[in-house]
Amino acid sequence: MFKQISTAVLLFSVFIAGCSGSAEKEKSTSGSGNVSISFSGAFALYPLVQTWVTEYNKIHPEIRFDVQAGGAGKGLTDCLAGAVDVGMFSRELSDAEKEKGVWSLSVCKDAVLPTMNVKNPFYNEVQARGVKKEEFNAIFVDNSIKTWQQLLGKGAGADNINVYTRADAAGAADSWAAFFGKKQENLKGIGVNADPGVADAVRKDIKGIGYNNTLFVFDQKTGNKLPGIDVVPIDVNGNGKIDTAENFYGNLNSFLQAVNDGKFPSPPARNLYFLTKGKTQKKELLDFFKWVLTDGQKFVHVAGYVPLPENILTEQAQKL
């Protein structure tokens, strides 16, 4: 039920390793007609939009789609500048952003996950114990928990927790920080560009910790974990262990079900959005939006995301 994303992740990682910021320039084009619709923005939404435009082109081959990943911040900037028709966005808009005339449409839901290296010497203990919300804050913001031994209550220790965070303006960073009441600018750590960059950094550092969108942790085709990386389970009830009800990270399907059922906290679960500069009057784009909220929803779960509830879809459709 899951489509392959590993290739896309690898390509992103190669581009990032080759030159700074190059992942932001990656493009994918579909269709060959005279009508063009362009997107840029969140890595979180990029794979699903790729699926949507591919499927939509089967019934509307006259439309040429141009889809670029580059982070939610780039999507918002490009949208406001009129550089693209649609910004892909992965966090809630601020009041100040709304005042700039940004129009938004909720299209699906996913989540941001804390990540660690599977070869970490404390991997088994962390998986059994989990990490509490306040401990994540102490690692990513206060820097008051500095070592893996300290996290596990074993004294100061010498094995530093190497924290990786997003260097670019990112919905994933804001959503992760919002989990413990902070914003992206409050997060400390080694700044890395883009989702693939953070995943790759944690994969290469056995003492690393980071956070990633769902499809940079799970394989979209098989639903299994991607090599070298795993989730740091969240101790939601704070009792010092991962209970059966909190142990839903085994595969993508069980995790998405937990997000759908509200068992995984929100944030870092979040809605994903399309943005335009004011409500678009472009008929072809409005028609695409209507399709996304109706027929297009059948591809959401298949692509590794959580569909919006029917009442929210109806509410969004009324905005068109």
PDB file of C-alpha atoms in Angstrom:
ATOM      1  CA  MET A   1       0.000   0.000   0.000  1.00  0.00           C
ATOM      2  CA  PHE A   2       2.978   2.310   0.282  1.00  0.00           C
ATOM      3  CA  LYS A   3       4.879   3.864  -2.626  1.00  0.00           C
ATOM      4  CA  GLN A   4       8.637   4.088  -2.739  1.00  0.00           C
ATOM      5  CA  ILE A   5      10.268   7.227  -1.320  1.00  0.00           C
ATOM      6  CA  SER A   6      13.775   5.881  -0.659  1.00  0.00           C
ATOM      7  CA  THR A   7      15.019   6.994  -4.066  1.00  0.00           C
ATOM      8  CA  ALA A   8      13.785  10.523  -3.494  1.00  0.00           C
ATOM      9  CA  VAL A   9      15.451  10.610  -0.098  1.00  0.00           C
ATOM     10  CA  LEU A  10      18.726   9.385  -1.568  1.00  0.00           C
ATOM     11  CA  LEU A  11      18.616  11.960  -4.333  1.00  0.00           C
ATOM     12  CA  PHE A  12      17.925  14.725  -1.838  1.00  0.00           C
ATOM     13  CA  SER A  13      20.836  13.573   0.316  1.00  0.00           C
ATOM     14  CA  VAL A  14      23.238  13.440  -2.630  1.00  0.00           C
ATOM     15  CA  PHE A  15      22.283  16.962  -3.678  1.00  0.00           C
ATOM     16  CA  ILE A  16      22.724  18.265  -0.146  1.00  0.00           C
ATOM     17  CA  ALA A  17      26.135  16.603   0.171  1.00  0.00           C
ATOM     18  CA  GLY A  18      27.198  18.051  -3.195  1.00  0.00           C
ATOM     19  CA  CYS A  19      26.331  21.695  -2.649  1.00  0.00           C
ATOM     20  CA  SER A  20      24.623  23.740   0.036  1.00  0.00           C
ATOM     21  CA  GLY A  21      20.958  24.286  -0.513  1.00  0.00           C
ATOM     22  CA  SER A  22      20.754  22.328  -3.737  1.00  0.00           C
ATOM     23  CA  ALA A  23      17.922  20.126  -2.473  1.00  0.00           C
ATOM     24  CA  GLU A  24      15.807  23.251  -2.509  1.00  0.00           C
ATOM     25  CA  LYS A  25      16.228  23.420  -6.274  1.00  0.00           C
ATOM     26  CA  GLU A  26      15.136  19.907  -7.083  1.00  0.00           C
ATOM     27  CA  LYS A  27      12.253  19.907  -9.607  1.00  0.00           C
ATOM     28  CA  SER A  28       9.756  17.441 -10.904  1.00  0.00           C
ATOM     29  CA  THR A  29       7.617  18.246 -13.923  1.00  0.00           C
ATOM     30  CA  SER A  30       4.514  16.489 -15.200  1.00  0.00           C
ATOM     31  CA  GLY A  31       2.237  17.128 -18.135  1.00  0.00           C
ATOM     32  CA  SER A  32       2.952  18.848 -21.438  1.00  0.00           C
ATOM     33  CA  GLY A  33       0.057  21.272 -22.041  1.00  0.00           C
ATOM     34  CA  ASN A  34      -0.163  25.051 -22.137  1.00  0.00           C
ATOM     35  CA  VAL A  35      -1.493  25.492 -18.586  1.00  0.00           C
ATOM     36  CA  SER A  36       1.159  25.523 -15.849  1.00  0.00           C
ATOM     37  CA  ILE A  37       0.747  25.191 -12.093  1.00  0.00           C
ATOM     38  CA  SER A  38       3.841  25.593  -9.902  1.00  0.00           C
ATOM     39  CA  PHE A  39       4.492  24.529  -6.308  1.00  0.00           C
ATOM     40  CA  SER A  40       7.345  24.963  -3.851  1.00  0.00           C
ATOM     41  CA  GLY A  41       7.811  24.359  -0.152  1.00  0.00           C
ATOM     42  CA  ALA A  42       7.550  21.727   2.550  1.00  0.00           C
ATOM     43  CA  PHE A  43       9.465  18.474   2.217  1.00  0.00           C
ATOM     44  CA  ALA A  44       6.644  16.928   4.277  1.00  0.00           C
ATOM     45  CA  LEU A  45       4.083  17.501   1.538  1.00  0.00           C
ATOM     46  CA  TYR A  46       6.335  17.021  -1.488  1.00  0.00           C
ATOM     47  CA  PRO A  47       5.884  13.225  -1.946  1.00  0.00           C
ATOM     48  CA  LEU A  48       2.094  13.408  -1.725  1.00  0.00           C
ATOM     49  CA  VAL A  49       1.898  16.325  -4.151  1.00  0.00           C
ATOM     50  CA  GLN A  50       4.019  14.265  -6.550  1.00  0.00           C
ATOM     51  CA  THR A  51       1.444  11.487  -6.291  1.00  0.00           C
ATOM     52  CA  TRP A  52      -1.453  13.887  -6.726  1.00  0.00           C
ATOM     53  CA  VAL A  53      -0.103  15.619  -9.829  1.00  0.00           C
ATOM     54  CA  THR A  54       0.781  12.286 -11.431  1.00  0.00           C
ATOM     55  CA  GLU A  55      -2.739  10.980 -10.894  1.00  0.00           C
ATOM     56  CA  TYR A  56      -4.382  14.251 -11.923  1.00  0.00           C
ATOM     57  CA  ASN A  57      -2.388  14.333 -15.159  1.00  0.00           C
ATOM     58  CA  LYS A  58      -4.008  11.045 -16.135  1.00  0.00           C
ATOM     59  CA  ILE A  59      -7.334  12.862 -16.469  1.00  0.00           C
ATOM     60  CA  HIS A  60      -5.936  16.333 -17.229  1.00  0.00           C
ATOM     61  CA  PRO A  61      -2.855  15.844 -19.430  1.00  0.00           C
ATOM     62  CA  GLU A  62      -3.118  19.427 -20.629  1.00  0.00           C
ATOM     63  CA  ILE A  63      -1.728  20.766 -17.343  1.00  0.00           C
ATOM     64  CA  ARG A  64       2.000  21.061 -16.718  1.00  0.00           C
ATOM     65  CA  PHE A  65       2.918  20.772 -13.032  1.00  0.00           C
ATOM     66  CA  ASP A  66       6.212  22.028 -11.609  1.00  0.00           C
ATOM     67  CA  VAL A  67       6.846  20.837  -8.030  1.00  0.00           C
ATOM     68  CA  GLN A  68       9.885  21.882  -5.980  1.00  0.00           C
ATOM     69  CA  ALA A  69      10.884  20.910  -2.453  1.00  0.00           C
ATOM     70  CA  GLY A  70      12.743  23.414  -0.316  1.00  0.00           C
ATOM     71  CA  GLY A  71      11.133  23.743   3.102  1.00  0.00           C
ATOM     72  CA  ALA A  72       7.965  25.416   4.364  1.00  0.00           C
ATOM     73  CA  GLY A  73       9.724  28.762   4.710  1.00  0.00           C
ATOM     74  CA  LYS A  74      10.624  28.771   1.038  1.00  0.00           C
ATOM     75  CA  GLY A  75       7.081  27.807   0.110  1.00  0.00           C
ATOM     76  CA  LEU A  76       5.665  30.774   2.041  1.00  0.00           C
ATOM     77  CA  THR A  77       8.261  33.185   0.640  1.00  0.00           C
ATOM     78  CA  ASP A  78       7.748  32.024  -2.934  1.00  0.00           C
ATOM     79  CA  CYS A  79       3.980  32.222  -2.517  1.00  0.00           C
ATOM     80  CA  LEU A  80       4.065  35.803  -1.219  1.00  0.00           C
ATOM     81  CA  ALA A  81       6.535  36.843  -3.915  1.00  0.00           C
ATOM     82  CA  GLY A  82       4.349  35.389  -6.657  1.00  0.00           C
ATOM     83  CA  ALA A  83       7.193  33.095  -7.695  1.00  0.00           C
ATOM     84  CA  VAL A  84       4.886  30.051  -7.579  1.00  0.00           C
ATOM     85  CA  ASP A  85       1.164  29.436  -7.720  1.00  0.00           C
ATOM     86  CA  VAL A  86       1.087  27.335  -4.547  1.00  0.00           C
ATOM     87  CA  GLY A  87       3.208  27.117  -1.422  1.00  0.00           C
ATOM     88  CA  MET A  88       3.374  23.733   0.324  1.00  0.00           C
ATOM     89  CA  PHE A  89       3.227  24.400   4.056  1.00  0.00           C
ATOM     90  CA  SER A  90       3.601  22.220   7.140  1.00  0.00           C
ATOM     91  CA  ARG A  91       2.638  24.294  10.164  1.00  0.00           C
ATOM     92  CA  GLU A  92      -0.040  26.699  11.304  1.00  0.00           C
ATOM     93  CA  LEU A  93       0.156  30.218   9.899  1.00  0.00           C
ATOM     94  CA  SER A  94       0.873  32.993  12.370  1.00  0.00           C
ATOM     95  CA  ASP A  95      -1.443  35.992  12.624  1.00  0.00           C
ATOM     96  CA  ALA A  96       1.261  38.154  11.056  1.00  0.00           C
ATOM     97  CA  GLU A  97       1.510  35.786   8.095  1.00  0.00           C
ATOM     98  CA  LYS A  98      -2.254  35.794   7.639  1.00  0.00           C
ATOM     99  CA  GLU A  99      -2.214  39.599   7.627  1.00  0.00           C
ATOM    100  CA  LYS A 100       0.028  39.477   4.566  1.00  0.00           C
ATOM    101  CA  GLY A 101      -2.872  38.060   2.604  1.00  0.00           C
ATOM    102  CA  VAL A 102      -1.974  34.371   2.670  1.00  0.00           C
ATOM    103  CA  TRP A 103      -4.903  32.054   1.880  1.00  0.00           C
ATOM    104  CA  SER A 104      -4.626  28.459   3.104  1.00  0.00           C
ATOM    105  CA  LEU A 105      -6.267  25.132   2.394  1.00  0.00           C
ATOM    106  CA  SER A 106      -5.842  22.073   4.660  1.00  0.00           C
ATOM    107  CA  VAL A 107      -5.247  18.973   2.538  1.00  0.00           C
ATOM    108  CA  CYS A 108      -4.057  16.144   4.847  1.00  0.00           C
ATOM    109  CA  LYS A 109      -2.237  15.346   8.077  1.00  0.00           C
ATOM    110  CA  ASP A 110       1.139  13.888   9.044  1.00  0.00           C
ATOM    111  CA  ALA A 111       3.601  14.123  11.940  1.00  0.00           C
ATOM    112  CA  VAL A 112       7.144  14.971  12.967  1.00  0.00           C
ATOM    113  CA  LEU A 113       9.056  12.247  14.810  1.00  0.00           C
ATOM    114  CA  PRO A 114      12.133  12.459  17.062  1.00  0.00           C
ATOM    115  CA  THR A 115      14.888  10.236  15.658  1.00  0.00           C
ATOM    116  CA  MET A 116      18.020   8.416  16.798  1.00  0.00           C
ATOM    117  CA  ASN A 117      20.690   6.132  15.366  1.00  0.00           C
ATOM    118  CA  VAL A 118      19.915   2.401  15.611  1.00  0.00           C
ATOM    119  CA  LYS A 119      23.553   1.715  16.621  1.00  0.00           C
ATOM    120  CA  ASN A 120      23.404   4.048  19.600  1.00  0.00           C
ATOM    121  CA  PRO A 121      24.865   2.110  22.579  1.00  0.00           C
ATOM    122  CA  PHE A 122      21.803   3.109  24.645  1.00  0.00           C
ATOM    123  CA  TYR A 123      19.288   2.270  21.906  1.00  0.00           C
ATOM    124  CA  ASN A 124      17.498  -0.584  23.720  1.00  0.00           C
ATOM    125  CA  GLU A 125      17.137   1.373  26.955  1.00  0.00           C
ATOM    126  CA  VAL A 126      15.777   4.430  25.176  1.00  0.00           C
ATOM    127  CA  GLN A 127      13.304   2.321  23.208  1.00  0.00           C
ATOM    128  CA  ALA A 128      11.982   0.694  26.383  1.00  0.00           C
ATOM    129  CA  ARG A 129      11.941   3.836  28.492  1.00  0.00           C
ATOM    130  CA  GLY A 130      10.997   6.511  25.971  1.00  0.00           C
ATOM    131  CA  VAL A 131      11.557  10.238  26.484  1.00  0.00           C
ATOM    132  CA  LYS A 132       9.174  12.634  28.232  1.00  0.00           C
ATOM    133  CA  LYS A 133       8.103  15.980  26.789  1.00  0.00           C
ATOM    134  CA  GLU A 134      10.069  17.933  29.399  1.00  0.00           C
ATOM    135  CA  GLU A 135      13.164  15.832  28.672  1.00  0.00           C
ATOM    136  CA  PHE A 136      12.938  16.665  24.968  1.00  0.00           C
ATOM    137  CA  ASN A 137      12.791  20.316  25.982  1.00  0.00           C
ATOM    138  CA  ALA A 138      15.885  19.824  28.150  1.00  0.00           C
ATOM    139  CA  ILE A 139      17.723  18.276  25.185  1.00  0.00           C
ATOM    140  CA  PHE A 140      16.632  20.552  22.341  1.00  0.00           C
ATOM    141  CA  VAL A 141      16.123  23.899  24.128  1.00  0.00           C
ATOM    142  CA  ASP A 142      17.615  24.167  27.622  1.00  0.00           C
ATOM    143  CA  ASN A 143      20.588  21.913  26.902  1.00  0.00           C
ATOM    144  CA  SER A 144      20.337  20.847  30.533  1.00  0.00           C
ATOM    145  CA  ILE A 145      20.431  17.162  29.537  1.00  0.00           C
ATOM    146  CA  LYS A 146      23.720  16.811  27.707  1.00  0.00           C
ATOM    147  CA  THR A 147      24.549  13.095  27.718  1.00  0.00           C
ATOM    148  CA  TRP A 148      22.739   9.826  27.098  1.00  0.00           C
ATOM    149  CA  GLN A 149      23.701   8.637  30.596  1.00  0.00           C
ATOM    150  CA  GLN A 150      22.147  11.760  32.104  1.00  0.00           C
ATOM    151  CA  LEU A 151      18.933  11.158  30.176  1.00  0.00           C
ATOM    152  CA  LEU A 152      18.760   7.601  31.495  1.00  0.00           C
ATOM    153  CA  GLY A 153      19.511   8.558  35.093  1.00  0.00           C
ATOM    154  CA  LYS A 154      23.032   7.101  35.120  1.00  0.00           C
ATOM    155  CA  GLY A 155      24.921  10.170  36.260  1.00  0.00           C
ATOM    156  CA  ALA A 156      26.657  12.791  34.129  1.00  0.00           C
ATOM    157  CA  GLY A 157      28.305  10.324  31.731  1.00  0.00           C
ATOM    158  CA  ALA A 158      30.619  10.979  28.811  1.00  0.00           C
ATOM    159  CA  ASP A 159      28.444  10.107  25.803  1.00  0.00           C
ATOM    160  CA  ASN A 160      27.197  13.438  24.557  1.00  0.00           C
ATOM    161  CA  ILE A 161      23.787  13.751  22.928  1.00  0.00           C
ATOM    162  CA  ASN A 162      24.612  15.316  19.567  1.00  0.00           C
ATOM    163  CA  VAL A 163      21.556  17.357  18.655  1.00  0.00           C
ATOM    164  CA  TYR A 164      20.675  18.060  15.016  1.00  0.00           C
ATOM    165  CA  THR A 165      18.113  20.656  14.007  1.00  0.00           C
ATOM    166  CA  ARG A 166      16.964  22.387  10.834  1.00  0.00           C
ATOM    167  CA  ALA A 167      19.073  25.259   9.553  1.00  0.00           C
ATOM    168  CA  ASP A 168      16.358  26.338   7.094  1.00  0.00           C
ATOM    169  CA  ALA A 169      12.940  27.757   8.000  1.00  0.00           C
ATOM    170  CA  ALA A 170      10.928  24.576   8.372  1.00  0.00           C
ATOM    171  CA  GLY A 171       7.446  23.503   9.378  1.00  0.00           C
ATOM    172  CA  ALA A 172       8.969  20.337  10.835  1.00  0.00           C
ATOM    173  CA  ALA A 173      11.117  22.397  13.196  1.00  0.00           C
ATOM    174  CA  ASP A 174       8.221  24.605  14.284  1.00  0.00           C
ATOM    175  CA  SER A 175       5.940  21.604  14.777  1.00  0.00           C
ATOM    176  CA  TRP A 176       8.556  19.759  16.802  1.00  0.00           C
ATOM    177  CA  ALA A 177       9.307  22.818  18.963  1.00  0.00           C
ATOM    178  CA  ALA A 178       5.569  23.407  19.456  1.00  0.00           C
ATOM    179  CA  PHE A 179       5.326  19.990  21.135  1.00  0.00           C
ATOM    180  CA  PHE A 180       7.053  21.460  24.179  1.00  0.00           C
ATOM    181  CA  GLY A 181       5.744  25.004  23.800  1.00  0.00           C
ATOM    182  CA  LYS A 182       8.583  26.557  21.830  1.00  0.00           C
ATOM    183  CA  LYS A 183       9.332  27.831  18.307  1.00  0.00           C
ATOM    184  CA  GLN A 184      12.017  26.892  15.794  1.00  0.00           C
ATOM    185  CA  GLU A 185      14.278  29.745  16.874  1.00  0.00           C
ATOM    186  CA  ASN A 186      14.398  28.255  20.400  1.00  0.00           C
ATOM    187  CA  LEU A 187      15.858  24.949  19.185  1.00  0.00           C
ATOM    188  CA  LYS A 188      19.561  24.442  19.747  1.00  0.00           C
ATOM    189  CA  GLY A 189      21.892  22.031  17.998  1.00  0.00           C
ATOM    190  CA  ILE A 190      23.860  21.559  14.814  1.00  0.00           C
ATOM    191  CA  GLY A 191      21.944  23.202  11.996  1.00  0.00           C
ATOM    192  CA  VAL A 192      21.391  20.985   8.946  1.00  0.00           C
ATOM    193  CA  ASN A 193      19.557  21.912   5.779  1.00  0.00           C
ATOM    194  CA  ALA A 194      16.330  20.069   4.908  1.00  0.00           C
ATOM    195  CA  ASP A 195      14.666  16.852   6.055  1.00  0.00           C
ATOM    196  CA  PRO A 196      17.049  14.534   4.182  1.00  0.00           C
ATOM    197  CA  GLY A 197      20.014  16.367   5.726  1.00  0.00           C
ATOM    198  CA  VAL A 198      18.825  15.838   9.310  1.00  0.00           C
ATOM    199  CA  ALA A 199      18.010  12.177   8.650  1.00  0.00           C
ATOM    200  CA  ASP A 200      21.429  11.631   7.076  1.00  0.00           C
ATOM    201  CA  ALA A 201      23.224  13.381   9.963  1.00  0.00           C
ATOM    202  CA  VAL A 202      21.521  11.152  12.561  1.00  0.00           C
ATOM    203  CA  ARG A 203      22.142   8.082  10.421  1.00  0.00           C
ATOM    204  CA  LYS A 204      25.888   8.854  10.409  1.00  0.00           C
ATOM    205  CA  ASP A 205      26.199   9.763  14.116  1.00  0.00           C
ATOM    206  CA  ILE A 206      25.571   6.965  16.608  1.00  0.00           C
ATOM    207  CA  LYS A 207      25.065   9.520  19.387  1.00  0.00           C
ATOM    208  CA  GLY A 208      22.895  11.838  17.323  1.00  0.00           C
ATOM    209  CA  ILE A 209      19.289  12.882  17.890  1.00  0.00           C
ATOM    210  CA  GLY A 210      17.075  14.825  15.515  1.00  0.00           C
ATOM    211  CA  TYR A 211      13.534  15.023  14.159  1.00  0.00           C
ATOM    212  CA  ASN A 212      12.026  14.217  10.782  1.00  0.00           C
ATOM    213  CA  ASN A 213       8.805  14.115   8.837  1.00  0.00           C
ATOM    214  CA  THR A 214       7.171  10.688   8.760  1.00  0.00           C
ATOM    215  CA  LEU A 215       8.354   9.658   5.307  1.00  0.00           C
ATOM    216  CA  PHE A 216      11.994  10.257   6.149  1.00  0.00           C
ATOM    217  CA  VAL A 217      11.701   7.648   8.920  1.00  0.00           C
ATOM    218  CA  PHE A 218       9.466   5.015   7.297  1.00  0.00           C
ATOM    219  CA  ASP A 219       9.770   3.454   3.848  1.00  0.00           C
ATOM    220  CA  GLN A 220       6.732   4.570   1.871  1.00  0.00           C
ATOM    221  CA  LYS A 221       6.471   1.303  -0.102  1.00  0.00           C
ATOM    222  CA  THR A 222       7.055  -1.338   2.580  1.00  0.00           C
ATOM    223  CA  GLY A 223       6.049   0.656   5.658  1.00  0.00           C
ATOM    224  CA  ASN A 224       9.209  -0.493   7.445  1.00  0.00           C
ATOM    225  CA  LYS A 225      11.802   1.771   9.057  1.00  0.00           C
ATOM    226  CA  LEU A 226      14.375   3.233   6.725  1.00  0.00           C
ATOM    227  CA  PRO A 227      17.918   1.889   7.353  1.00  0.00           C
ATOM    228  CA  GLY A 228      20.032   3.247  10.179  1.00  0.00           C
ATOM    229  CA  ILE A 229      17.402   5.413  11.847  1.00  0.00           C
ATOM    230  CA  ASP A 230      14.578   4.865  14.316  1.00  0.00           C
ATOM    231  CA  VAL A 231      12.033   6.801  16.313  1.00  0.00           C
ATOM    232  CA  VAL A 232      12.761   8.017  19.825  1.00  0.00           C
ATOM    233  CA  PRO A 233       9.454   6.894  21.389  1.00  0.00           C
ATOM    234  CA  ILE A 234       7.536   9.578  23.260  1.00  0.00           C
ATOM    235  CA  ASP A 235       6.546   8.720  26.833  1.00  0.00           C
ATOM    236  CA  VAL A 236       3.169  10.431  26.473  1.00  0.00           C
ATOM    237  CA  ASN A 237       1.833   9.652  29.949  1.00  0.00           C
ATOM    238  CA  GLY A 238       5.183  10.363  31.607  1.00  0.00           C
ATOM    239  CA  ASN A 239       5.380   7.161  33.642  1.00  0.00           C
ATOM    240  CA  GLY A 240       8.977   6.357  32.685  1.00  0.00           C
ATOM    241  CA  LYS A 241       8.274   3.545  30.229  1.00  0.00           C
ATOM    242  CA  ILE A 242       6.680   2.921  26.845  1.00  0.00           C
ATOM    243  CA  ASP A 243       3.368   1.222  27.572  1.00  0.00           C
ATOM    244  CA  THR A 244       1.576  -0.957  25.066  1.00  0.00           C
ATOM    245  CA  ALA A 245      -0.756   1.918  24.177  1.00  0.00           C
ATOM    246  CA  GLU A 246       2.281   4.107  23.379  1.00  0.00           C
ATOM    247  CA  ASN A 247       4.107   1.465  21.354  1.00  0.00           C
ATOM    248  CA  PHE A 248       2.784   2.195  17.843  1.00  0.00           C
ATOM    249  CA  TYR A 249       6.023   2.863  15.941  1.00  0.00           C
ATOM    250  CA  GLY A 250       6.554  -0.632  14.516  1.00  0.00           C
ATOM    251  CA  ASN A 251       5.581   0.298  10.973  1.00  0.00           C
ATOM    252  CA  LEU A 252       4.080   3.171   9.022  1.00  0.00           C
ATOM    253  CA  ASN A 253       0.564   1.797   9.053  1.00  0.00           C
ATOM    254  CA  SER A 254       0.407   1.407  12.853  1.00  0.00           C
ATOM    255  CA  PHE A 255       1.903   4.866  13.310  1.00  0.00           C
ATOM    256  CA  LEU A 256      -0.549   6.543  10.935  1.00  0.00           C
ATOM    257  CA  GLN A 257      -3.391   4.818  12.765  1.00  0.00           C
ATOM    258  CA  ALA A 258      -2.081   6.250  16.042  1.00  0.00           C
ATOM    259  CA  VAL A 259      -2.010   9.738  14.510  1.00  0.00           C
ATOM    260  CA  ASN A 260      -5.533   9.237  13.171  1.00  0.00           C
ATOM    261  CA  ASP A 261      -6.761   8.039  16.588  1.00  0.00           C
ATOM    262  CA  GLY A 262      -5.115  10.903  18.472  1.00  0.00           C
ATOM    263  CA  LYS A 263      -2.736   8.634  20.399  1.00  0.00           C
ATOM    264  CA  PHE A 264       0.283  10.489  19.035  1.00  0.00           C
ATOM    265  CA  PRO A 265       0.441  14.078  20.349  1.00  0.00           C
ATOM    266  CA  SER A 266      -0.603  17.023  18.182  1.00  0.00           C
ATOM    267  CA  PRO A 267       1.752  18.818  17.789  1.00  0.00           C
ATOM    268  CA  PRO A 268       4.034  17.270  16.572  1.00  0.00           C
ATOM    269  CA  ALA A 269       1.226  15.723  14.484  1.00  0.00           C
ATOM    270  CA  ARG A 270      -0.078  18.525  12.272  1.00  0.00           C
ATOM    271  CA  ASN A 271      -2.200  19.480   9.278  1.00  0.00           C
ATOM    272  CA  LEU A 272      -0.488  20.171   5.954  1.00  0.00           C
ATOM    273  CA  TYR A 273      -1.548  23.053   3.739  1.00  0.00           C
ATOM    274  CA  PHE A 274      -1.599  24.605   0.307  1.00  0.00           C
ATOM    275  CA  LEU A 275      -1.018  28.378   0.351  1.00  0.00           C
ATOM    276  CA  THR A 276      -1.801  31.016  -2.245  1.00  0.00           C
ATOM    277  CA  LYS A 277      -1.365  34.787  -2.178  1.00  0.00           C
ATOM    278  CA  GLY A 278      -4.994  35.658  -1.683  1.00  0.00           C
ATOM    279  CA  LYS A 279      -7.646  33.257  -2.876  1.00  0.00           C
ATOM    280  CA  THR A 280      -6.640  32.181  -6.356  1.00  0.00           C
ATOM    281  CA  GLN A 281      -8.908  32.959  -9.292  1.00  0.00           C
ATOM    282  CA  LYS A 282      -7.101  30.514 -11.566  1.00  0.00           C
ATOM    283  CA  LYS A 283      -9.796  28.064 -12.645  1.00  0.00           C
ATOM    284  CA  GLU A 284      -7.402  25.188 -13.359  1.00  0.00           C
ATOM    285  CA  LEU A 285      -5.920  25.531  -9.863  1.00  0.00           C
ATOM    286  CA  LEU A 286      -9.319  25.703  -8.165  1.00  0.00           C
ATOM    287  CA  ASP A 287     -10.366  22.588 -10.079  1.00  0.00           C
ATOM    288  CA  PHE A 288      -7.215  20.813  -8.877  1.00  0.00           C
ATOM    289  CA  PHE A 289      -7.900  21.861  -5.283  1.00  0.00           C
ATOM    290  CA  LYS A 290     -11.458  20.498  -5.523  1.00  0.00           C
ATOM    291  CA  TRP A 291     -10.108  17.193  -6.842  1.00  0.00           C
ATOM    292  CA  VAL A 292      -7.529  16.997  -4.010  1.00  0.00           C
ATOM    293  CA  LEU A 293     -10.310  17.360  -1.411  1.00  0.00           C
ATOM    294  CA  THR A 294     -12.502  14.733  -3.095  1.00  0.00           C
ATOM    295  CA  ASP A 295     -11.126  12.038  -5.418  1.00  0.00           C
ATOM    296  CA  GLY A 296      -7.557  12.891  -4.490  1.00  0.00           C
ATOM    297  CA  GLN A 297      -8.120  11.882  -0.871  1.00  0.00           C
ATOM    298  CA  LYS A 298      -8.074   8.194  -1.830  1.00  0.00           C
ATOM    299  CA  PHE A 299      -4.325   8.551  -2.472  1.00  0.00           C
ATOM    300  CA  VAL A 300      -3.545  10.146   0.908  1.00  0.00           C
ATOM    301  CA  HIS A 301      -3.286   7.012   3.041  1.00  0.00           C
ATOM    302  CA  VAL A 302      -1.703   5.035   0.195  1.00  0.00           C
ATOM    303  CA  ALA A 303       1.032   7.663  -0.044  1.00  0.00           C
ATOM    304  CA  GLY A 304       1.755   7.459   3.701  1.00  0.00           C
ATOM    305  CA  TYR A 305      -0.338  10.287   5.163  1.00  0.00           C
ATOM    306  CA  VAL A 306      -3.494  10.634   7.255  1.00  0.00           C
ATOM    307  CA  PRO A 307      -6.684  11.831   5.509  1.00  0.00           C
ATOM    308  CA  LEU A 308      -8.588  14.717   7.054  1.00  0.00           C
ATOM    309  CA  PRO A 309     -11.945  13.945   8.705  1.00  0.00           C
ATOM    310  CA  GLU A 310     -15.016  14.421   6.512  1.00  0.00           C
ATOM    311  CA  ASN A 311     -16.196  17.501   8.405  1.00  0.00           C
ATOM    312  CA  ILE A 312     -12.827  19.204   7.882  1.00  0.00           C
ATOM    313  CA  LEU A 313     -12.817  18.286   4.175  1.00  0.00           C
ATOM    314  CA  THR A 314     -16.304  19.773   3.843  1.00  0.00           C
ATOM    315  CA  GLU A 315     -15.178  22.907   5.648  1.00  0.00           C
ATOM    316  CA  GLN A 316     -12.166  23.265   3.348  1.00  0.00           C
ATOM    317  CA  ALA A 317     -14.250  22.667   0.221  1.00  0.00           C
ATOM    318  CA  GLN A 318     -16.542  25.513   1.228  1.00  0.00           C
ATOM    319  CA  LYS A 319     -13.542  27.870   1.030  1.00  0.00           C
ATOM    320  CA  LEU A 320     -13.114  27.228  -2.702  1.00  0.00           C
TER     321      LEU A 320
END
